[in-house]
Short mmCIF file of C-alpha atoms in Angstrom, two decimals:
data_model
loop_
_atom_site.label_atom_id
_atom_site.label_comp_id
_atom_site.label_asym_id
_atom_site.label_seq_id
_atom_site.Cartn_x
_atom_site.Cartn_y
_atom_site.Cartn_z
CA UNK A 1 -17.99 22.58 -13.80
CA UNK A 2 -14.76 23.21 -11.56
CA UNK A 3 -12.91 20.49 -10.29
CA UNK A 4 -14.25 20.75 -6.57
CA UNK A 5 -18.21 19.70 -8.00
CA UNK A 6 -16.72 16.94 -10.24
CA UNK A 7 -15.03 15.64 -7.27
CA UNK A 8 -17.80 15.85 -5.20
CA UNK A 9 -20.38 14.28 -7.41
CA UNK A 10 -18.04 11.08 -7.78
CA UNK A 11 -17.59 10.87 -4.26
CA UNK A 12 -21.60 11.10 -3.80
CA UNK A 13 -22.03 8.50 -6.64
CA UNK A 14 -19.65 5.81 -5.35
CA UNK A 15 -21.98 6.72 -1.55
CA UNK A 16 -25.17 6.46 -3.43
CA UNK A 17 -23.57 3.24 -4.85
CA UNK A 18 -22.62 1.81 -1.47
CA UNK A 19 -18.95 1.72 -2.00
CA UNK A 20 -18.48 4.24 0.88
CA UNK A 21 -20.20 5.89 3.87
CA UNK A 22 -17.94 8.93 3.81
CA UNK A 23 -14.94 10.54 3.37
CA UNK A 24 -12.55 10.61 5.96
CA UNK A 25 -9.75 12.44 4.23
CA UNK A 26 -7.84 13.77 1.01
CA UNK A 27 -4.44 11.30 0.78
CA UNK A 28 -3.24 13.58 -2.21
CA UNK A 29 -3.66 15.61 -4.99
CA UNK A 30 -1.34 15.25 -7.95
CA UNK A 31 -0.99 15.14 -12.07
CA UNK A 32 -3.04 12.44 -12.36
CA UNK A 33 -5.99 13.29 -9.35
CA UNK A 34 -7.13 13.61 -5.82
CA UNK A 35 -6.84 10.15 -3.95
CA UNK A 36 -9.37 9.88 -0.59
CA UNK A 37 -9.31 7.48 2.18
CA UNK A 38 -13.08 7.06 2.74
CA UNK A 39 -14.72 4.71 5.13
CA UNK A 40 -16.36 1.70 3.25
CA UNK A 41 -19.98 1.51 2.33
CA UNK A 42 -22.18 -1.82 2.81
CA UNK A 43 -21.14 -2.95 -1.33
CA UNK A 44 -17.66 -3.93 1.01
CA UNK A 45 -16.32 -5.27 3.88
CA UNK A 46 -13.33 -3.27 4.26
CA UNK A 47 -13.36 -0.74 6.75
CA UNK A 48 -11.29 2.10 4.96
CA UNK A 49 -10.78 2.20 1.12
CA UNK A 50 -9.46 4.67 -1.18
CA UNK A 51 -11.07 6.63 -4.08
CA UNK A 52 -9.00 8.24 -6.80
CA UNK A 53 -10.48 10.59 -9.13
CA UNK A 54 -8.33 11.38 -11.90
CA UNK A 55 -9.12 14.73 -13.30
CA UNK A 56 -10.35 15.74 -16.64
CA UNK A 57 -7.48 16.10 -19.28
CA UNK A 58 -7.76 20.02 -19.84
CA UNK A 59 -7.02 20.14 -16.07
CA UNK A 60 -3.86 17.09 -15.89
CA UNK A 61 -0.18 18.19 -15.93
CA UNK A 62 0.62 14.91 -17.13
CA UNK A 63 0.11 15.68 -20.77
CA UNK A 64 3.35 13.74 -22.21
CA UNK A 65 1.56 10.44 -22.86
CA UNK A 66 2.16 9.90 -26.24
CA UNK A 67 5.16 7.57 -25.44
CA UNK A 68 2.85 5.64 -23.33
CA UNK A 69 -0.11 5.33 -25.28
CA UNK A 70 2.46 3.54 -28.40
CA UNK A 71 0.89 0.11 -29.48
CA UNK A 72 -2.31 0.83 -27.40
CA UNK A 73 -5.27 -0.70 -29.54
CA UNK A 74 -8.57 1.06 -30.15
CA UNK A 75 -10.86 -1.79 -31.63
CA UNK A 76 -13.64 0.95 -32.85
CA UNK A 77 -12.26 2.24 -36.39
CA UNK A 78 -14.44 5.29 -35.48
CA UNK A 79 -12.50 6.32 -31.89
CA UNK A 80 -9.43 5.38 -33.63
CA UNK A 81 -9.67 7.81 -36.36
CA UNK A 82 -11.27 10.24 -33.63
CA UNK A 83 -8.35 9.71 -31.14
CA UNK A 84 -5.56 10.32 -34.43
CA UNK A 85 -7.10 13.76 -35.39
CA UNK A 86 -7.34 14.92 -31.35
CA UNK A 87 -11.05 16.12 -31.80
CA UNK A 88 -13.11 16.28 -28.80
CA UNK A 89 -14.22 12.51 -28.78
CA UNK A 90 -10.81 11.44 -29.50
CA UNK A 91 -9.62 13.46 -26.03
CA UNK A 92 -12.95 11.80 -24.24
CA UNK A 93 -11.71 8.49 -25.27
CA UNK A 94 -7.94 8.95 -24.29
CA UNK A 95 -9.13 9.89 -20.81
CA UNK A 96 -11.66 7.02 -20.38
CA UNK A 97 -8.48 4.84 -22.12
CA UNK A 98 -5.91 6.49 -19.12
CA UNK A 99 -8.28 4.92 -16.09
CA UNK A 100 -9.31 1.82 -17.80
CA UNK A 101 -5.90 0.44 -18.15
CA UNK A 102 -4.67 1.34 -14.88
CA UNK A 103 -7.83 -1.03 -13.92
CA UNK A 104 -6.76 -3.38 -16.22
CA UNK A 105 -3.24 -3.11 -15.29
CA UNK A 106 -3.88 -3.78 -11.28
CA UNK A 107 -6.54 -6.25 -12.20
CA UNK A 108 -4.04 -8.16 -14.06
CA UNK A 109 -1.64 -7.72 -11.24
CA UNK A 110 -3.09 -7.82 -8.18
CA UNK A 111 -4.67 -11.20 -9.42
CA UNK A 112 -0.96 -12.46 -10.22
CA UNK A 113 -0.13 -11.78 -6.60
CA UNK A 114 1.92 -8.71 -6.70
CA UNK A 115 1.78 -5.50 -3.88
CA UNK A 116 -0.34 -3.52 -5.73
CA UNK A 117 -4.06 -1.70 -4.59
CA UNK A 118 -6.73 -4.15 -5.16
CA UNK A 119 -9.47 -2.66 -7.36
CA UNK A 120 -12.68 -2.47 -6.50
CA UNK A 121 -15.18 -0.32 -8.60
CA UNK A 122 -14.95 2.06 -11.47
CA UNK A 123 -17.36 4.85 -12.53
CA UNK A 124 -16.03 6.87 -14.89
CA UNK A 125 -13.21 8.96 -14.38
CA UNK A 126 -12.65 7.25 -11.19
CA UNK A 127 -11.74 4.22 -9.53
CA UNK A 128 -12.37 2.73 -5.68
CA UNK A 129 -9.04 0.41 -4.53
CA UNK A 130 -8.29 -1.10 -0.84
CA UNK A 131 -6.83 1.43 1.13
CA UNK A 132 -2.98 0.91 2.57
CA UNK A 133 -2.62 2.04 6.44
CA UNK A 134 -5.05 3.08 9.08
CA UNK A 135 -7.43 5.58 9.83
CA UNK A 136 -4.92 7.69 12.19
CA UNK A 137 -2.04 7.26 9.31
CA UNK A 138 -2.22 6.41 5.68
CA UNK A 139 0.90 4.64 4.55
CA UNK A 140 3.58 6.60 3.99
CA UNK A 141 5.75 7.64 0.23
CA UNK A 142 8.97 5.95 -0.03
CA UNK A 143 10.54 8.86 0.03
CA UNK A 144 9.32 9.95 3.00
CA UNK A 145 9.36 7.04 4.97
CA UNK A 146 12.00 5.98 7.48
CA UNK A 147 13.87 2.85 6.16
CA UNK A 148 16.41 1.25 8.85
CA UNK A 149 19.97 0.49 6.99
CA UNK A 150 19.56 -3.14 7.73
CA UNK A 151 16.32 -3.46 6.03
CA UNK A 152 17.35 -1.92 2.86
CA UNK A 153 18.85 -4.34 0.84
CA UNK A 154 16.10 -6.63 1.39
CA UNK A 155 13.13 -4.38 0.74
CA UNK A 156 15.61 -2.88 -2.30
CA UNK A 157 15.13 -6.56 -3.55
CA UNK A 158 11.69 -7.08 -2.80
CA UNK A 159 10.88 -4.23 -5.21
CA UNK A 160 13.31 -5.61 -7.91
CA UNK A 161 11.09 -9.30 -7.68
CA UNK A 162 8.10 -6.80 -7.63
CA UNK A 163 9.44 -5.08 -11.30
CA UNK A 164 10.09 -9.00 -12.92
CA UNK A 165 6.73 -9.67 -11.65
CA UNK A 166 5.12 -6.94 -13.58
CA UNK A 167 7.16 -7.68 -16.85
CA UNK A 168 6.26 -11.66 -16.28
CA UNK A 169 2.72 -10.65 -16.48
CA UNK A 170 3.79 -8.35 -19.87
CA UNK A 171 3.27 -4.60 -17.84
CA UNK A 172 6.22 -2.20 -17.19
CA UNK A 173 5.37 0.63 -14.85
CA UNK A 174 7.16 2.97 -16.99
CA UNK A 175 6.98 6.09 -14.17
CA UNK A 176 8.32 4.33 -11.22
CA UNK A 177 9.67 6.28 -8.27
CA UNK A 178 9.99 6.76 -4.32
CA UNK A 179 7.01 8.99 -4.57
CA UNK A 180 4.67 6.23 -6.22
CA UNK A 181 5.65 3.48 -3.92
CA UNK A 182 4.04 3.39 0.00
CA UNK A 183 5.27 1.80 2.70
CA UNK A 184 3.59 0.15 5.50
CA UNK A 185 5.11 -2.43 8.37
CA UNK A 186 7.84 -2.60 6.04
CA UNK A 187 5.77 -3.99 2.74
CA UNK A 188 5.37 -1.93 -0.18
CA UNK A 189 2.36 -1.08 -2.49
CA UNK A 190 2.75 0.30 -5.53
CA UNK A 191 0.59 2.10 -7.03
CA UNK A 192 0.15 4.62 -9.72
CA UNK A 193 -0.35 2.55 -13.33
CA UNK A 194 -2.26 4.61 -16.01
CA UNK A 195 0.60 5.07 -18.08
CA UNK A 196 2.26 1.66 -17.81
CA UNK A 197 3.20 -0.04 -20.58
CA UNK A 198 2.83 -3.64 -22.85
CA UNK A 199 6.46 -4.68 -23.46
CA UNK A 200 5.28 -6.83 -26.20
CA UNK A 201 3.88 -3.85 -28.08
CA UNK A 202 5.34 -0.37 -27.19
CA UNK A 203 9.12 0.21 -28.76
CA UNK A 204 9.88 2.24 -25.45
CA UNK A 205 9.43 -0.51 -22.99
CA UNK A 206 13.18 -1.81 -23.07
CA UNK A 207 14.02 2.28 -21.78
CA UNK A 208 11.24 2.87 -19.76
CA UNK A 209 12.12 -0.01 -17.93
CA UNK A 210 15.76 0.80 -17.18
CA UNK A 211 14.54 3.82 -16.13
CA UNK A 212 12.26 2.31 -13.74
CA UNK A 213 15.48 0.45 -12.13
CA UNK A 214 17.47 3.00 -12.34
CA UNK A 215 15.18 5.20 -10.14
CA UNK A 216 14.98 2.42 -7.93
CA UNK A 217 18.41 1.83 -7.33
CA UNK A 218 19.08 5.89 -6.64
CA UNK A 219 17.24 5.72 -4.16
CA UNK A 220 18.33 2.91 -2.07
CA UNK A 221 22.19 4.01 -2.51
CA UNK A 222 21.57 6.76 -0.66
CA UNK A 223 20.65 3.88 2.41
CA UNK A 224 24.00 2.14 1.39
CA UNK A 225 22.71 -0.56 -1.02
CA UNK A 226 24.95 -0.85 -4.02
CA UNK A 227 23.64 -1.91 -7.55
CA UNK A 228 24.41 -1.75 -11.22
CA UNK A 229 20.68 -0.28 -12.72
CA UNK A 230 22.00 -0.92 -16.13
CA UNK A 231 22.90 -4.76 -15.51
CA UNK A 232 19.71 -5.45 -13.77
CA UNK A 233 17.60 -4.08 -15.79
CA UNK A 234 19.33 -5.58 -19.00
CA UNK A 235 19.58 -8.79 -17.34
CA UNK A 236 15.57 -8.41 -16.96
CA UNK A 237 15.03 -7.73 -20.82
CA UNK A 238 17.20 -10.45 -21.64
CA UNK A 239 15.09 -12.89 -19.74
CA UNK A 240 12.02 -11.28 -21.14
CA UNK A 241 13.26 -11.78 -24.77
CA UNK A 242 14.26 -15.02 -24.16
CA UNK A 243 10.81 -15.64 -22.54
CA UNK A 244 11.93 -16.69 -19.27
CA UNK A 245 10.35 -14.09 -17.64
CA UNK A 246 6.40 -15.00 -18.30
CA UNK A 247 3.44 -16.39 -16.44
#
């Protein structure tokens, strides 16, 4: 089946299923999937949503995961051993892991108040989340949006409260960037969590986190805002050590 059909049969499922009435129009297509802004279907109220489809494994670029998927817990002692010798099940269940815990993850965080989609429905491979803009423009990438000077250091800020809020509720992104962050009347979403990470469990989180900052400062010091990366995010696994940084 090539990738057009599996996209299309999701998108007729989630129709059939009354999540939406039709497509509108492709947002993106990336390593993870194809993102849609489709108009909403009577199982919601909202007037635009978005669908992401991630695609099938043999098809994703983002094949790296392994220092993502540390600490991750299978309960079945059958998947386990399936998912440890890579055999076709053990694939199958990685890729039904991948969208599940970016569910998870913006279930966990949306409900904790941060700028993140709001999930809405899951089948499968694929997940339906409130959409960010309008039906003439979806929000824009951070990196391609226009950010006035003066409004920098506060929105750089913004995101840095939106990083402690993550790690208060024990998630790191661990693949933050401009291009994974929209922009719209000056708020951000972020979105993009399949690979984030537990900082309680995965031995990366501590890096993956500074990197996150780090990423997040370059950015804005190209609009004039000035920042350490390595103190802040230090100073944010310190406080997360020393539990002052939990909900």
């Amino acid at each position: 089946m090539t990738l057009t059909q599996i996209y299309e049969d999701v998108l007729t499922e989630f129709e059939t299923d009354g999540w939406i009435s039709d497509v509108v129009q492709v947002l993106s297509s990336g390593k993870e999937g194809t993102v849609y802004c489709c108009r909403g279907g009577v199982r919601t109220d909202r007037e635009l949503v978005a669908v992401k489809v991630y695609r099938p494994r043999e098809h994703r670029t983002f094949r790296n995961d392994a220092v993502y998927q540390q600490g991750r817990w299978i309960p079945d002692k059958r998947l386990r051993k399936a998912v440890a010798s890579k055999s076709g099940v053990g694939r199958q269940v990685q890729a039904s892991g991948w969208v599940g815990h970016e569910l998870e993850t913006l279930q966990l965080l949306h409900g904790a108040g941060a700028a993140v989609p709001e999930p809405l429905a899951r089948s499968g491979q694929s997940l339906v989340m409130s959409y960010v803009g309008d039906i003439v423009s979806p929000a824009p990438l951070l990196q391609h949006a226009e950010v006035p000077r003066a409004d920098a250091d506060a929105l750089f800020r913004r995101l840095l409260r939106e990083i402690e809020l993550w790690l208060a509720c024990g998630r790191i992104h661990a693949d933050l960037s401009p291009f994974n962050i929209l922009l719209w009347r000056g708020e951000p979403t972020v979105i993009d969590f399949p690979q984030s990470v537990d900082p309680e469990v995965n031995p990366n989180a501590g890096n993956l986190l500074a990197r996150d900052v780090a990423n997040v400062c370059r950015f804005f010091a190209r609009l004039g805002v000035r920042a350490d990366a390595e103190m802040i995010a230090a100073g944010m696994w310190r406080r997360y050590l020393h539990r002052e940084l939990r909900l």
